[in-house]
mmCIF file with all atom_site columns, C-alpha atoms in Angstrom:
data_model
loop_
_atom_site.group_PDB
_atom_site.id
_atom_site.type_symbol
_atom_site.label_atom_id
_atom_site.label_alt_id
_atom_site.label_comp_id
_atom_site.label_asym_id
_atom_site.label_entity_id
_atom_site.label_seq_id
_atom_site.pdbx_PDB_ins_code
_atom_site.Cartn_x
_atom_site.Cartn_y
_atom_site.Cartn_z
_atom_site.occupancy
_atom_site.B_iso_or_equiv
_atom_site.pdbx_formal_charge
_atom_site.auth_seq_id
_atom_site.auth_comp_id
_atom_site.auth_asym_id
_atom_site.auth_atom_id
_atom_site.pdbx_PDB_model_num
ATOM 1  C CA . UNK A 1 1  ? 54.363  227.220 54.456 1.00 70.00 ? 26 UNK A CA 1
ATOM 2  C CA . UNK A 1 2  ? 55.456  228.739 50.741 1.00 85.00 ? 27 UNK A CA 1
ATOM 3  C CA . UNK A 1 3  ? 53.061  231.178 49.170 1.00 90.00 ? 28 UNK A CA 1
ATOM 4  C CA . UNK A 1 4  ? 52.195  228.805 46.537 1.00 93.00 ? 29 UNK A CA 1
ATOM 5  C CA . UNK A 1 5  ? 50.917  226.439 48.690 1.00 93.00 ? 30 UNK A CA 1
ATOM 6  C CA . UNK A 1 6  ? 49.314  229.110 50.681 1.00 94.00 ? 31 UNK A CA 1
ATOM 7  C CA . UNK A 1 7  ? 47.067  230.613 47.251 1.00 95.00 ? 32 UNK A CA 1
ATOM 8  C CA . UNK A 1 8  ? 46.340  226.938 47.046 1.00 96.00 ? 33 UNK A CA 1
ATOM 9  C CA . UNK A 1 9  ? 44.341  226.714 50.501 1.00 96.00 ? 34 UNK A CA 1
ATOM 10 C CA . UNK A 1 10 ? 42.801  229.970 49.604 1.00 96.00 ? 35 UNK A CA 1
ATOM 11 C CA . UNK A 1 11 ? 41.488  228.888 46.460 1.00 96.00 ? 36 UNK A CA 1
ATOM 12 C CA . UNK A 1 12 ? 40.391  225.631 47.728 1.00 97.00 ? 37 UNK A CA 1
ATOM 13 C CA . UNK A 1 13 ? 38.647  227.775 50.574 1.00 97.00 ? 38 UNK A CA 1
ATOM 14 C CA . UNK A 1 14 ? 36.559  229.693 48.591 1.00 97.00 ? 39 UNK A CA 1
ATOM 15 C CA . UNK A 1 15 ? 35.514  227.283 45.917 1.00 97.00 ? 40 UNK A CA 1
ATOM 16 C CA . UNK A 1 16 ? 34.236  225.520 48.668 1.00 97.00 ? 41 UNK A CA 1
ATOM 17 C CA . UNK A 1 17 ? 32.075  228.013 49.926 1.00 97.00 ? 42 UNK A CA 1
ATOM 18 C CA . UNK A 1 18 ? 30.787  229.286 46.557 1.00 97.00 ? 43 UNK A CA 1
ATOM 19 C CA . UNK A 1 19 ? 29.731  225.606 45.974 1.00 97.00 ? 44 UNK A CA 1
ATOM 20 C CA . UNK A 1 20 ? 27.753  225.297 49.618 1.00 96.00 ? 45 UNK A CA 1
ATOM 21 C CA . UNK A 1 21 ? 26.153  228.731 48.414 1.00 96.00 ? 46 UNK A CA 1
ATOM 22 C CA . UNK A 1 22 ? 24.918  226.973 45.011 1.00 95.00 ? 47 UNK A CA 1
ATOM 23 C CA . UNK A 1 23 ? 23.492  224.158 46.884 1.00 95.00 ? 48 UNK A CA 1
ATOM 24 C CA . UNK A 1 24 ? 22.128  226.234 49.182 1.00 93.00 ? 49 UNK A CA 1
ATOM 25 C CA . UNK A 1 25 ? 20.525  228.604 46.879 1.00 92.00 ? 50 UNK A CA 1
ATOM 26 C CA . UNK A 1 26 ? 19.248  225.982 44.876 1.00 90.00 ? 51 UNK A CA 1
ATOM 27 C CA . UNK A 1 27 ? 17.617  224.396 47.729 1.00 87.00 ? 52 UNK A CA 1
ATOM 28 C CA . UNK A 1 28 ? 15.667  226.979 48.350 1.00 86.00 ? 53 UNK A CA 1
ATOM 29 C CA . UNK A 1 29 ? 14.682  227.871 45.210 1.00 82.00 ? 54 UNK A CA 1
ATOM 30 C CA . UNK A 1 30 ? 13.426  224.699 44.654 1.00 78.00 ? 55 UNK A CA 1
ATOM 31 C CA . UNK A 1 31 ? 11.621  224.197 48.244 1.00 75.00 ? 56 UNK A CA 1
ATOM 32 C CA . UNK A 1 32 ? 9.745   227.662 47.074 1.00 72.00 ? 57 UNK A CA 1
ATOM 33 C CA . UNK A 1 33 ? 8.855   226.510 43.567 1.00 66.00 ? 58 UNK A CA 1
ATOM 34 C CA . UNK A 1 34 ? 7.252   223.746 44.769 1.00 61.00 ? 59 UNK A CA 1
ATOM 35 C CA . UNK A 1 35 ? 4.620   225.773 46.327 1.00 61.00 ? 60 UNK A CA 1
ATOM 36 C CA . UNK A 1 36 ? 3.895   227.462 43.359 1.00 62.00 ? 61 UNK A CA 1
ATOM 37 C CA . UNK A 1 37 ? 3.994   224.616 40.558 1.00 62.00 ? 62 UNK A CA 1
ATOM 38 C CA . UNK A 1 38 ? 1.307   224.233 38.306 1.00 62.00 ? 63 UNK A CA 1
ATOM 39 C CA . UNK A 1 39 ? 0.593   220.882 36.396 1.00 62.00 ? 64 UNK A CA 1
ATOM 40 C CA . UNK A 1 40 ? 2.044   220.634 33.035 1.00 66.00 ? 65 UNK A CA 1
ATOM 41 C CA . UNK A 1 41 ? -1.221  218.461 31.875 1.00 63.00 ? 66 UNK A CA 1
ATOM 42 C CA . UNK A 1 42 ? -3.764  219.642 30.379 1.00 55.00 ? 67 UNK A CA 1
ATOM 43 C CA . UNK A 1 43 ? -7.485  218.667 30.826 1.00 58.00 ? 68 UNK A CA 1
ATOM 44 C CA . UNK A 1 44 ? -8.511  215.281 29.469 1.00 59.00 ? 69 UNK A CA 1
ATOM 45 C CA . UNK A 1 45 ? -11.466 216.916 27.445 1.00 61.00 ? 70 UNK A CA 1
ATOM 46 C CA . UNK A 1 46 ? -9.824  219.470 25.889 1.00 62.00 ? 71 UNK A CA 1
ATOM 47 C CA . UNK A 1 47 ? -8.115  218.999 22.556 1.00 69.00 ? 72 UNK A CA 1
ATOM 48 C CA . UNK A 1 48 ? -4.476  218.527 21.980 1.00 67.00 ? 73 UNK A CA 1
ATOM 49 C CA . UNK A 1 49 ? -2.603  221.355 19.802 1.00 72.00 ? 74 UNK A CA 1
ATOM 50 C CA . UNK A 1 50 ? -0.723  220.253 16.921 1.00 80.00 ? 75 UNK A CA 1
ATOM 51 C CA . UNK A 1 51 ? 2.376   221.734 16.502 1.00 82.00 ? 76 UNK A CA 1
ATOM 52 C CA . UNK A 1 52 ? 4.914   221.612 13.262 1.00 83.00 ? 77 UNK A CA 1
ATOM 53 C CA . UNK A 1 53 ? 8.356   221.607 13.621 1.00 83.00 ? 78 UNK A CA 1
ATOM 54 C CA . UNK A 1 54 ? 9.806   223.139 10.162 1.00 79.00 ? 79 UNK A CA 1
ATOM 55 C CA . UNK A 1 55 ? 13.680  224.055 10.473 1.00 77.00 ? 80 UNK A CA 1
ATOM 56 C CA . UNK A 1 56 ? 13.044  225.792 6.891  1.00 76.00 ? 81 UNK A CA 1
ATOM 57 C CA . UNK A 1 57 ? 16.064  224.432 4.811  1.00 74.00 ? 82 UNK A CA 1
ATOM 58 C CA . UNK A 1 58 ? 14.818  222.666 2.094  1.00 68.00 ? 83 UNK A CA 1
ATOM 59 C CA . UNK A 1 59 ? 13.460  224.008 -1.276 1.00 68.00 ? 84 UNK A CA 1
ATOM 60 C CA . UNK A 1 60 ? 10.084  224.108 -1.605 1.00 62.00 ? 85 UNK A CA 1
ATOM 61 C CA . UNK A 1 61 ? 8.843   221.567 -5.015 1.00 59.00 ? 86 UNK A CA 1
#
C-alpha cells in the first residue's frame, strides 16, 4: 500500500468518527432539551406585542 493511499484511509477514518461524534452529541443535546422546553405561545388573553421592523435607510420627509 503507497503512503498516499494510506493518508487517504486515515483521513477517511477520522472524518468518520468526528461525524458519529456530531450525531451523537446532537442526539443528546436534543433528548435533554426536550425536557426542558418551554412553549413558544403565549396566553390567549394576553395581548400581542407589536413590533416594527425599521432597517433605517431611507431619509426621513
Amino acid at each position: 500500500m503507497d503512503n498516499k493511499n494510506k493518508i487517504k484511509l486515515i483521513a477517511s477514518g477520522i472524518t468518520l468518527c468526528c461525524c458519529a461524534a456530531a450525531v451523537g452529541a446532537v442526539s443528546v443535546i436534543s433528548s435533554r432539551n426536550g425536557e426542558d422546553a418551554a412553549p413558544a405561545a403565549i396566553l390567549q388573553d394576553e395581548e400581542l406585542p407589536v413590533i416594527v421592523l425599521d432597517a433605517g435607510h431611507g431619509e426621513s420627509t
